[in-house]
Every structure is written in structure tokens, then in C-alpha cells.
Tab-separated table of C-alpha atoms and ligand atoms in Angstrom:
chain	number	residue	atom	x	y	z
U	1	MET	CA	-100.553	118.961	-176.396
U	2	ARG	CA	-104.278	118.553	-176.466
U	3	HIS	CA	-105.290	117.199	-179.883
U	4	ILE	CA	-108.308	119.047	-181.181
U	5	TRP	CA	-110.344	118.668	-184.358
U	6	ARG	CA	-112.337	121.371	-186.082
U	7	TRP	CA	-115.990	120.541	-186.535
U	8	PHE	CA	-118.328	122.855	-188.403
U	9	GLY	CA	-121.490	121.542	-186.770
U	10	PRO	CA	-124.176	119.204	-188.085
U	11	ILE	CA	-123.587	120.302	-191.696
U	12	ASP	CA	-120.039	118.916	-191.543
U	13	LYS	CA	-119.616	115.749	-193.613
U	14	VAL	CA	-116.894	114.640	-191.226
U	15	SER	CA	-118.657	113.684	-188.007
U	16	VAL	CA	-117.524	114.016	-184.418
U	17	SER	CA	-117.186	110.255	-184.150
U	18	ASP	CA	-115.009	110.314	-187.282
U	19	ALA	CA	-112.833	112.806	-185.413
U	20	ALA	CA	-112.695	110.543	-182.368
U	21	GLN	CA	-111.715	107.585	-184.551
U	22	ALA	CA	-109.014	109.714	-186.135
U	23	GLY	CA	-107.484	110.175	-182.694
U	24	ALA	CA	-108.799	113.614	-181.736
U	25	GLN	CA	-109.312	114.268	-178.040
U	26	GLY	CA	-111.684	117.197	-178.322
U	27	ILE	CA	-113.524	119.535	-180.673
U	28	VAL	CA	-113.152	123.158	-181.686
U	29	SER	CA	-116.301	124.635	-183.172
U	30	ALA	CA	-118.358	127.809	-183.522
U	31	LEU	CA	-121.967	128.855	-183.837
U	32	HIS	CA	-121.631	129.740	-187.490
U	33	HIS	CA	-125.363	130.377	-187.834
U	34	VAL	CA	-125.468	133.241	-185.323
U	35	PRO	CA	-125.202	136.536	-187.224
U	36	THR	CA	-121.942	138.431	-186.720
U	37	GLY	CA	-122.444	141.110	-184.096
U	38	SER	CA	-125.087	139.186	-182.107
U	39	ALA	CA	-124.385	137.527	-178.776
U	40	TRP	CA	-124.287	133.754	-178.505
U	41	THR	CA	-126.947	132.478	-176.132
U	42	PHE	CA	-126.443	129.855	-173.465
U	43	LYS	CA	-129.158	127.760	-175.093
U	44	GLU	CA	-127.411	127.664	-178.484
U	45	ILE	CA	-124.069	126.907	-176.857
U	46	ARG	CA	-125.626	124.030	-174.910
U	47	LYS	CA	-127.191	122.685	-178.083
U	48	ARG	CA	-123.812	122.539	-179.811
U	49	GLN	CA	-122.253	120.970	-176.724
U	50	ASP	CA	-124.906	118.245	-176.827
U	51	GLU	CA	-124.308	117.657	-180.536
U	52	VAL	CA	-120.592	117.240	-179.925
U	53	ARG	CA	-121.115	115.051	-176.886
U	54	ALA	CA	-123.381	112.762	-178.912
U	55	GLY	CA	-120.329	111.961	-181.057
U	56	GLY	CA	-118.269	111.071	-178.006
U	57	LEU	CA	-116.111	114.179	-177.533
U	58	GLU	CA	-116.409	117.567	-175.798
U	59	TRP	CA	-116.531	121.037	-177.315
U	60	GLU	CA	-113.343	122.386	-175.745
U	61	LEU	CA	-112.663	125.681	-177.465
U	62	VAL	CA	-114.118	128.161	-179.890
U	63	GLU	CA	-112.965	129.061	-183.368
U	64	SER	CA	-114.153	131.755	-183.840
U	65	ILE	CA	-116.388	134.387	-182.412
U	66	PRO	CA	-116.352	136.597	-185.494
U	67	VAL	CA	-115.297	140.211	-185.049
U	68	SER	CA	-117.599	142.398	-187.126
U	69	GLU	CA	-116.440	144.864	-189.755
U	70	SER	CA	-118.046	147.552	-187.563
U	71	ILE	CA	-115.685	146.665	-184.733
U	72	LYS	CA	-112.670	146.487	-187.038
U	73	THR	CA	-113.456	149.893	-188.528
U	74	MET	CA	-114.989	151.337	-185.324
U	75	THR	CA	-118.003	152.575	-187.218
U	76	GLY	CA	-121.738	151.934	-187.050
U	77	ASP	CA	-122.841	149.574	-184.302
U	78	TRP	CA	-119.346	148.757	-183.079
U	79	LYS	CA	-120.075	149.477	-179.428
U	80	ALA	CA	-123.103	147.183	-179.394
U	81	HIS	CA	-121.067	144.514	-181.198
U	82	ILE	CA	-118.328	144.668	-178.572
U	83	GLU	CA	-120.939	144.286	-175.856
U	84	ALA	CA	-122.352	141.270	-177.700
U	85	TRP	CA	-118.836	139.778	-177.951
U	86	LYS	CA	-118.396	140.147	-174.190
U	87	GLU	CA	-121.801	138.590	-173.630
U	88	SER	CA	-120.793	135.596	-175.779
U	89	LEU	CA	-117.712	135.199	-173.569
U	90	ARG	CA	-119.866	135.190	-170.443
U	91	GLN	CA	-122.200	132.549	-171.835
U	92	LEU	CA	-119.305	130.376	-172.996
U	93	ALA	CA	-117.654	130.558	-169.582
U	94	LYS	CA	-120.952	129.587	-167.996
U	95	ALA	CA	-120.997	126.535	-170.261
U	96	GLY	CA	-117.406	125.655	-169.305
U	97	ILE	CA	-115.604	126.727	-172.514
U	98	PHE	CA	-112.653	128.976	-171.742
U	99	THR	CA	-110.544	129.415	-174.876
U	100	VAL	CA	-111.601	131.564	-177.835
U	101	CYS	CA	-109.803	132.001	-181.145
U	102	TYR	CA	-110.642	135.004	-183.340
U	103	ASN	CA	-109.074	136.991	-186.149
U	104	PHE	CA	-108.871	140.648	-187.079
U	105	MET	CA	-108.442	140.380	-190.855
U	106	PRO	CA	-110.372	143.107	-192.649
U	107	VAL	CA	-113.155	141.925	-194.990
U	108	LEU	CA	-111.620	138.588	-196.008
U	109	ASP	CA	-110.622	135.725	-193.710
U	110	TRP	CA	-108.290	133.119	-195.211
U	111	THR	CA	-107.940	133.409	-198.954
U	112	ARG	CA	-107.112	130.891	-201.673
U	113	THR	CA	-107.493	130.887	-205.448
U	114	ASP	CA	-107.832	127.085	-205.865
U	115	LEU	CA	-109.657	124.838	-203.418
U	116	ARG	CA	-108.981	121.524	-205.132
U	117	TRP	CA	-105.713	121.865	-206.998
U	118	GLU	CA	-104.477	118.505	-208.210
U	119	THR	CA	-101.038	117.512	-206.928
U	120	ALA	CA	-98.623	115.183	-208.722
U	121	ASP	CA	-100.040	112.078	-207.009
U	122	GLY	CA	-103.691	112.904	-207.645
U	123	ALA	CA	-104.489	114.364	-204.226
U	124	ARG	CA	-106.181	117.756	-203.990
U	125	ALA	CA	-104.674	120.713	-202.174
U	126	MET	CA	-105.597	124.312	-201.470
U	127	ARG	CA	-103.493	126.805	-203.356
U	128	PHE	CA	-102.855	130.527	-203.625
U	129	ASP	CA	-101.775	131.510	-207.109
U	130	LEU	CA	-100.503	135.053	-207.048
U	131	VAL	CA	-101.050	135.693	-210.755
U	132	ASP	CA	-104.666	134.488	-210.557
U	133	PHE	CA	-105.200	136.655	-207.513
U	134	ILE	CA	-103.841	139.734	-209.295
U	135	ALA	CA	-105.981	138.936	-212.345
U	136	PHE	CA	-108.999	138.864	-210.039
U	137	ASP	CA	-108.043	142.125	-208.339
U	138	ILE	CA	-107.323	144.111	-211.503
U	139	HIS	CA	-109.683	142.572	-214.073
U	140	VAL	CA	-112.633	141.065	-212.198
U	141	LEU	CA	-112.961	143.269	-209.148
U	142	GLN	CA	-111.467	146.210	-211.054
U	143	ARG	CA	-110.355	147.779	-207.799
U	144	PRO	CA	-109.307	151.391	-208.361
U	145	GLY	CA	-105.542	151.735	-208.059
U	146	ALA	CA	-104.982	147.959	-207.867
U	147	ALA	CA	-102.180	148.045	-210.440
U	148	LYS	CA	-100.142	150.327	-208.175
U	149	ASP	CA	-99.799	147.427	-205.701
U	150	TYR	CA	-97.948	145.027	-208.029
U	151	PRO	CA	-94.703	145.013	-210.047
U	152	THR	CA	-95.022	145.364	-213.828
U	153	PRO	CA	-94.042	141.761	-214.776
U	154	LEU	CA	-96.814	140.404	-212.530
U	155	ILE	CA	-99.349	142.864	-213.929
U	156	GLU	CA	-98.397	141.710	-217.404
U	157	ALA	CA	-98.641	138.021	-216.412
U	158	ALA	CA	-102.071	138.654	-214.860
U	159	ARG	CA	-103.262	140.433	-218.020
U	160	GLU	CA	-102.240	137.450	-220.133
U	161	ARG	CA	-103.725	134.974	-217.670
U	162	PHE	CA	-107.034	136.817	-217.613
U	163	ALA	CA	-107.191	137.096	-221.403
U	164	SER	CA	-107.349	133.307	-221.710
U	165	MET	CA	-109.252	132.578	-218.507
U	166	PRO	CA	-112.353	130.464	-219.056
U	167	GLN	CA	-115.614	131.820	-217.636
U	168	GLU	CA	-115.897	128.945	-215.104
U	169	LYS	CA	-112.494	129.850	-213.733
U	170	ILE	CA	-113.522	133.501	-213.326
U	171	VAL	CA	-116.653	132.404	-211.460
U	172	ALA	CA	-114.682	130.005	-209.251
U	173	LEU	CA	-112.056	132.651	-208.453
U	174	SER	CA	-114.728	135.157	-207.491
U	175	ARG	CA	-116.435	132.590	-205.315
U	176	ASN	CA	-113.247	131.378	-203.647
U	177	ILE	CA	-111.934	134.845	-202.910
U	178	GLY	CA	-115.094	136.846	-202.287
U	179	ALA	CA	-117.646	134.365	-201.072
U	180	GLY	CA	-115.419	133.139	-198.282
U	181	LEU	CA	-113.998	129.807	-197.210
U	182	PRO	CA	-115.185	127.585	-194.340
U	183	GLY	CA	-115.331	129.413	-191.070
U	184	SER	CA	-115.422	132.878	-192.664
U	185	SER	CA	-118.271	134.858	-191.277
U	186	ASP	CA	-119.238	136.799	-194.371
U	187	GLY	CA	-119.423	136.167	-198.080
U	188	TYR	CA	-119.557	138.864	-200.720
U	189	SER	CA	-120.691	139.235	-204.308
U	190	ILE	CA	-118.366	141.403	-206.399
U	191	ALA	CA	-120.566	144.471	-205.787
U	192	GLU	CA	-120.692	143.796	-202.051
U	193	LEU	CA	-116.952	143.253	-201.945
U	194	ARG	CA	-116.395	146.667	-203.543
U	195	THR	CA	-118.626	148.262	-200.904
U	196	ALA	CA	-116.919	146.368	-198.084
U	197	LEU	CA	-113.494	147.551	-199.299
U	198	ARG	CA	-114.629	151.177	-199.403
U	199	ARG	CA	-115.325	150.997	-195.686
U	200	TYR	CA	-111.562	150.840	-195.187
U	201	ASP	CA	-110.792	153.973	-197.190
U	202	GLY	CA	-108.439	155.946	-194.971
U	203	ILE	CA	-107.829	153.045	-192.540
U	204	GLY	CA	-104.180	152.045	-192.752
U	205	ALA	CA	-102.254	149.509	-190.685
U	206	ASP	CA	-101.738	151.870	-187.736
U	207	ALA	CA	-105.417	152.755	-187.500
U	208	LEU	CA	-106.455	149.107	-187.770
U	209	ARG	CA	-103.927	148.129	-185.110
U	210	GLY	CA	-105.286	150.892	-182.895
U	211	ASN	CA	-108.785	149.478	-183.357
U	212	LEU	CA	-107.602	145.982	-182.455
U	213	ILE	CA	-105.892	147.295	-179.332
U	214	ASP	CA	-109.018	149.252	-178.350
U	215	PHE	CA	-111.116	146.124	-178.894
U	216	LEU	CA	-108.730	144.068	-176.766
U	217	SER	CA	-108.692	146.687	-174.022
U	218	GLU	CA	-112.439	146.084	-173.784
U	219	VAL	CA	-112.667	142.303	-174.078
U	220	VAL	CA	-109.443	141.077	-172.441
U	221	PRO	CA	-110.381	142.254	-168.916
U	222	VAL	CA	-113.737	140.491	-169.265
U	223	ALA	CA	-112.044	137.310	-170.462
U	224	GLU	CA	-109.531	137.521	-167.640
U	225	GLU	CA	-112.213	137.912	-165.030
U	226	LEU	CA	-113.995	134.869	-166.414
U	227	GLY	CA	-110.771	132.845	-166.402
U	228	MET	CA	-110.753	132.733	-170.211
U	229	ARG	CA	-108.021	133.031	-172.826
U	230	LEU	CA	-108.374	134.786	-176.174
U	231	CYS	CA	-106.038	133.887	-179.017
U	232	ALA	CA	-105.599	135.885	-182.200
U	233	HIS	CA	-105.183	134.000	-185.455
U	234	GLY	CA	-102.639	135.477	-187.850
U	235	ASP	CA	-103.279	136.790	-191.326
U	236	ASP	CA	-103.677	134.199	-194.055
U	237	PRO	CA	-101.833	134.865	-196.271
U	238	PRO	CA	-99.637	137.146	-194.160
U	239	TRP	CA	-99.552	140.280	-196.308
U	240	PRO	CA	-101.988	143.035	-197.324
U	241	LEU	CA	-104.717	141.869	-199.731
U	242	LEU	CA	-106.841	144.003	-202.064
U	243	GLY	CA	-105.304	147.156	-200.630
U	244	LEU	CA	-106.453	146.221	-197.113
U	245	PRO	CA	-104.052	146.435	-194.202
U	246	ARG	CA	-103.204	143.270	-192.319
U	247	ILE	CA	-101.644	143.566	-188.903
U	248	LEU	CA	-100.909	140.068	-187.590
U	249	SER	CA	-98.465	138.844	-190.205
U	250	THR	CA	-95.099	138.855	-188.419
U	251	GLU	CA	-93.555	138.375	-184.995
U	252	GLN	CA	-93.219	142.133	-184.607
U	253	ASP	CA	-96.940	142.533	-185.346
U	254	TYR	CA	-97.825	140.071	-182.627
U	255	VAL	CA	-95.402	141.557	-180.127
U	256	ARG	CA	-96.919	145.023	-180.548
U	257	VAL	CA	-100.420	143.753	-179.872
U	258	LEU	CA	-99.407	141.458	-177.006
U	259	ASP	CA	-97.417	144.237	-175.340
U	260	ALA	CA	-100.223	146.767	-175.756
U	261	VAL	CA	-102.541	144.630	-173.620
U	262	ASP	CA	-99.994	142.706	-171.639
U	263	ARG	CA	-102.108	139.955	-170.079
U	264	ASN	CA	-102.041	136.196	-170.495
U	265	ALA	CA	-105.691	136.354	-171.592
U	266	ASN	CA	-104.473	138.280	-174.657
U	267	GLY	CA	-102.856	135.434	-176.529
U	268	VAL	CA	-101.933	133.880	-179.843
U	269	THR	CA	-103.295	131.201	-182.152
U	270	PHE	CA	-99.984	130.209	-183.711
U	271	CYS	CA	-100.860	129.110	-187.240
U	272	THR	CA	-97.786	127.700	-188.938
U	273	GLY	CA	-99.573	127.492	-192.284
U	274	SER	CA	-100.616	131.140	-192.329
U	275	LEU	CA	-97.381	132.632	-191.042
U	276	GLY	CA	-95.271	130.142	-192.999
U	277	ALA	CA	-96.314	131.566	-196.366
U	278	ARG	CA	-93.881	134.412	-195.755
U	279	PRO	CA	-90.189	133.584	-196.195
U	280	ASP	CA	-89.038	136.237	-193.697
U	281	ASN	CA	-91.025	134.602	-190.879
U	282	ASP	CA	-88.590	132.315	-189.077
U	283	LEU	CA	-91.228	130.106	-187.477
U	284	PRO	CA	-89.071	128.005	-185.109
U	285	THR	CA	-87.710	131.250	-183.612
U	286	MET	CA	-91.132	132.914	-183.550
U	287	VAL	CA	-92.787	130.015	-181.807
U	288	LYS	CA	-90.160	130.082	-179.068
U	289	ARG	CA	-90.477	133.818	-178.512
U	290	LEU	CA	-94.260	133.898	-178.499
U	291	ALA	CA	-94.594	130.585	-176.616
U	292	PRO	CA	-95.780	131.851	-173.210
U	293	ARG	CA	-98.812	133.454	-174.868
U	294	ILE	CA	-99.676	130.673	-177.329
U	295	HIS	CA	-103.014	129.158	-176.339
U	296	PHE	CA	-103.739	127.308	-179.563
U	297	ALA	CA	-101.505	125.951	-182.343
U	298	HIS	CA	-102.688	125.297	-185.896
U	299	LEU	CA	-100.161	122.899	-187.375
U	300	ARG	CA	-99.974	122.817	-191.137
U	301	ASN	CA	-97.334	123.311	-193.792
U	302	VAL	CA	-97.164	125.330	-196.979
U	303	ARG	CA	-94.775	125.133	-199.873
U	304	ARG	CA	-93.872	128.460	-201.395
U	305	GLU	CA	-93.655	128.306	-205.177
U	306	THR	CA	-92.142	131.703	-205.950
U	307	GLU	CA	-89.494	133.905	-204.344
U	308	GLY	CA	-90.171	136.675	-201.837
U	309	PHE	CA	-93.677	137.739	-200.941
U	310	PRO	CA	-96.445	138.060	-201.848
U	311	CYS	CA	-95.907	134.666	-203.427
U	312	SER	CA	-97.751	131.645	-204.766
U	313	PHE	CA	-97.965	128.659	-202.439
U	314	PHE	CA	-99.866	125.458	-201.881
U	315	GLU	CA	-100.782	123.490	-198.787
U	316	ASP	CA	-98.331	120.629	-198.594
U	317	HIS	CA	-98.480	117.567	-196.336
U	318	HIS	CA	-98.014	118.374	-192.660
U	319	LEU	CA	-94.366	117.278	-192.556
U	320	ASP	CA	-93.435	118.553	-196.008
U	321	GLY	CA	-93.372	122.161	-197.167
U	322	ASN	CA	-91.126	124.974	-195.985
U	323	THR	CA	-91.819	124.803	-192.251
U	324	ASP	CA	-89.659	122.735	-189.948
U	325	MET	CA	-92.525	121.050	-188.121
U	326	ILE	CA	-90.280	119.046	-185.832
U	327	ALA	CA	-88.658	122.213	-184.517
U	328	ILE	CA	-92.115	123.744	-183.972
U	329	ILE	CA	-93.391	120.759	-182.021
U	330	ALA	CA	-90.194	120.592	-179.975
U	331	ALA	CA	-90.682	124.248	-178.988
U	332	LEU	CA	-94.320	123.673	-178.015
U	333	VAL	CA	-93.489	120.564	-175.990
U	334	SER	CA	-90.751	122.395	-174.139
U	335	GLU	CA	-93.087	125.338	-173.480
U	336	GLU	CA	-95.573	122.901	-171.929
U	337	ARG	CA	-92.830	121.611	-169.661
U	338	ARG	CA	-91.821	125.140	-168.703
U	339	ARG	CA	-95.426	126.018	-167.824
U	340	LYS	CA	-95.779	122.903	-165.741
U	341	VAL	CA	-92.739	123.835	-163.695
U	342	GLU	CA	-94.168	127.330	-163.330
U	343	GLY	CA	-97.395	125.776	-162.063
U	344	ARG	CA	-99.581	127.207	-164.822
U	345	ALA	CA	-103.020	125.624	-164.972
U	346	ASP	CA	-102.980	126.074	-168.759
U	347	HIS	CA	-99.770	124.128	-169.249
U	348	GLN	CA	-101.290	121.923	-171.930
U	349	ILE	CA	-101.428	123.674	-175.305
U	350	PHE	CA	-104.347	123.040	-177.638
U	351	MET	CA	-103.342	122.065	-181.143
U	352	ARG	CA	-105.209	120.940	-184.183
U	353	PRO	CA	-103.980	119.327	-187.366
U	354	ASP	CA	-104.859	122.230	-189.592
U	355	HIS	CA	-106.259	121.484	-193.018
U	356	GLY	CA	-105.123	118.472	-194.974
U	357	GLN	CA	-104.972	117.411	-198.568
U	358	GLU	CA	-107.902	115.442	-199.913
U	359	ILE	CA	-106.636	111.906	-200.343
U	360	LEU	CA	-108.206	108.461	-200.824
U	361	ASP	CA	-111.930	108.562	-199.935
U	362	ASP	CA	-111.750	112.290	-199.184
U	363	LEU	CA	-111.853	112.777	-202.936
U	364	THR	CA	-115.500	111.726	-203.025
U	365	ARG	CA	-116.805	112.720	-199.598
U	366	GLY	CA	-117.283	116.422	-200.324
U	367	ALA	CA	-116.227	117.767	-196.926
U	368	GLN	CA	-115.538	121.435	-196.301
U	369	PRO	CA	-112.613	122.632	-198.442
U	370	GLY	CA	-109.392	122.193	-196.482
U	371	TYR	CA	-111.057	120.023	-193.851
U	372	PRO	CA	-111.126	116.427	-195.177
U	373	ALA	CA	-111.292	113.419	-192.855
U	374	ILE	CA	-108.365	111.312	-194.009
U	375	GLY	CA	-105.999	114.141	-194.918
U	376	ARG	CA	-106.371	115.550	-191.420
U	377	LEU	CA	-106.189	112.108	-189.811
U	378	LYS	CA	-102.874	111.576	-191.559
U	379	GLY	CA	-101.655	114.971	-190.365
U	380	LEU	CA	-102.694	114.294	-186.797
U	381	ALA	CA	-101.071	110.866	-186.806
U	382	GLU	CA	-97.781	112.330	-188.026
U	383	LEU	CA	-97.830	115.277	-185.649
U	384	ARG	CA	-98.604	113.293	-182.556
U	385	GLY	CA	-96.013	110.715	-183.550
U	386	ILE	CA	-93.421	113.465	-183.435
U	387	GLU	CA	-94.764	114.812	-180.171
U	388	GLN	CA	-94.664	111.406	-178.499
U	389	THR	CA	-91.208	110.718	-179.808
U	390	LEU	CA	-89.845	114.035	-178.594
U	391	SER	CA	-91.520	113.523	-175.222
U	392	HIS	CA	-90.016	110.075	-174.751
U	393	PRO	CA	-87.311	109.846	-172.085
U	394	VAL	CA	-84.860	108.313	-174.556
U	395	PHE	CA	-84.718	111.647	-176.360
U	396	GLY	CA	-83.902	113.566	-173.207
U	397	MET	CA	-86.625	116.187	-173.455
U	398	ASN	CA	-88.266	114.924	-170.266
N	1	DNO	C1	-108.854	128.506	-191.893
N	1	DNO	C2	-108.869	128.988	-190.534
N	1	DNO	C3	-109.350	130.419	-190.364
N	1	DNO	C4	-109.498	130.696	-188.889
N	1	DNO	C5	-109.926	132.088	-188.556
N	1	DNO	C6	-109.815	132.303	-187.071
N	1	DNO	O1	-108.838	127.349	-192.100
N	1	DNO	O2	-107.637	128.813	-189.931
N	1	DNO	O3	-110.583	130.571	-190.985
N	1	DNO	O4	-110.454	129.847	-188.353
N	1	DNO	O5	-109.179	133.015	-189.230
N	1	DNO	O6	-110.619	133.372	-186.711
């Protein structure tokens, strides 16, 4: 696999040379400052390439070109936004960047309730606490009809939780959920969030899926012509949030979208952390079935804390948690071998150690939540250790 590190640009407290020292071979980044819906210019892309190169690595793929709410709802300026998206692809190809990750989650990108939850050994982890989330939905956001989405015992637990919730916790919850986490393109105040949700009135899962397929029917041919690959990131967490549909949460979801636009350029960002929060997602089987279309793997592990789903979970160490990471890596390594035999130019799969707990000096560095230096370094070291072991002739996979 090609070992990639996410870098948020010059504001990132973990530098490109830190990434290189940690063992990364390349960088995934985005032009976070360009407003959603506008095209990325060649000049801005070059500037970021130079910034990455100055740290000793290359900008190898994009995460993400944001997909605007207009495109997702097919309202307002959606046609112009699709044209801008295509234009960004053209400029990226011109600059030599050929792989683009994106997501199609309505309103909110990845969502957590705690960004620095203290684990038993004093590290800090990202966490999704279902009861806190429901308390936010019903009591802070006061979304009409919210209570209909949850079973009575959870509504009761959320009522109790909210009754004793300190003001700072309410503010933090609102910020973490509404204002967006690193990489999210938009942030919302409570009032803005209410307005953003209303835009989806009457848009259920089928309509949203239809919009994604229409979007892909437009952009995939352009990507294909440019020799590029697009890869859709799954829903995080993989279930509907705040009454919004989510359509890339299961294998079946992916298969429907991949089959609808059946081209290699229409691919998958296989995120084990996102998909792994759902107990009915059998990740080792999913990764094998989706393998030919996986262009990017996000390797991370979650530990589910409650039964079923939606559930509470936290981000565990890369080899701990509920996902069998060794089986995942074995499947990816064997897919690379299969592609090689097939003569595919894209036989090497990009992967990044996704997230990491804050440990050691991470605790004082103040990097982007979920993206510490040492926590990710540790993840990368473990993951590539497995990959090298599995690829060694003594284990017979070669
Ligand atoms: C979180 C990330 C997501 C991801 C986007 C892709 O850490 O995995 O924000 O970048 O959903 O578009």
C-alpha cells in the first residue's frame, strides 16, 4: 500500500516533515480555504504542492473536494457547483493529482460528541456518546419530531443527562456537532443548523441516492477522461443523524451506487472506522467484495460501547477495537496482488492511518482533533508492520 498522511495545510500543527519522519510516503490534503461550490484554481493547487514539497513529500491525493448542499439537494446553484467540481478535477489532473476522495453526507460530515475523552491510561480519544447526542437533538437543537426517532428508554436517559448537563458541556456539544470537525466544509450555529436541516424536508434516502447517482453521472465521465479516480467516503457514523438520510453506510449502499455508474473511476474510500461503528457491517467480507473499486483505505478502529445501532463508541487504538485489522490488511494486500497480475496501473492502494489517540506529547501540541502526530505515527507503524509481515514470503502471501 502507499502510506499517506493527512495534512490540513500550513495551519496544521503537525508538519509535513513530521509526517515524513513518522514514515509517511505522501500527503493527502485539500484546499480548505476555497469556498464550497467554487472551482480550485491551478495556481492554488500549485501553491499547496509547493508547501508540501518543502516538507519533503508530494501531495498525492485529495481529501476532499467538498460537495455542496446545493448539489446534494439539487437546488439553487447546483448546476454551477457541478461545473466547478469538474473544473477542479481538470486543474488537479493538470497538476498531476489523480485521486479524489469526497463524501455525500447531508449537512454534517463526521460527527462526535467528545473530542478529547480521557481513556483509562490518560490518553485522549474521540467519542460518540449516543445519549449526549440525543440530548443535543431533543433539548438543544429542539428538532421537531426528534423524539420519534429514538426508543423511550434513551429519550428518558437523554432527558436526565440534559437536566444535569453543565453549560460548558452544552456549548462543547453544540460546537462539536454543529460547528464541524477538521475537514468538514461547513460549520453551523444552532439557528443555521435548523435552516440547513429544513433544506432536506421531503428528501429521503432514495431521493438523496438519486442525487448522488446524478452527480456521479456528471463527474465520473470527466474523471475517467482525465485518468482520475473518485472515491466516496462512507457515512460517519453509519446511520441517519438528526433525521437526515445517509446512503453510504453499508455494503448494499455502496453496491447500489457503484453499480449505477459502473466505472472504475467511481470508487470507494474504505473507512474501517466509519463503517465499523455498525455491528451488522462485516468489514473483512465487505473489504473483499468492494476491493476492485477501493482507491483509498482509511484504517482506524472503533470500540462499540452499547449493543445494536445507533450506538455509543470511541476511537480505539488501530489494532484494538471491534475491527479485525489484520484481516482487512490481508484483503487489501491480496487485492494489490490481484491487480498487479491483471496489469492495472493503479495496483497500489493508497492508505492512511486514520485518526489516532492523543498520547505522550500529543497531549500538549494542540493538533487538529483526531489528527495527532504520535497517535497516528503509532498507528502507521503498527499497520505497516502487519502489511510487511503479511507480504513476507515466509507467510506465503507472495
Ligand atoms: C474524518 C474524515 C472525514 C473525511 C470526509 C471525506 O476524519 O475521515 O472528514 O475526510 O468525510 O470527504
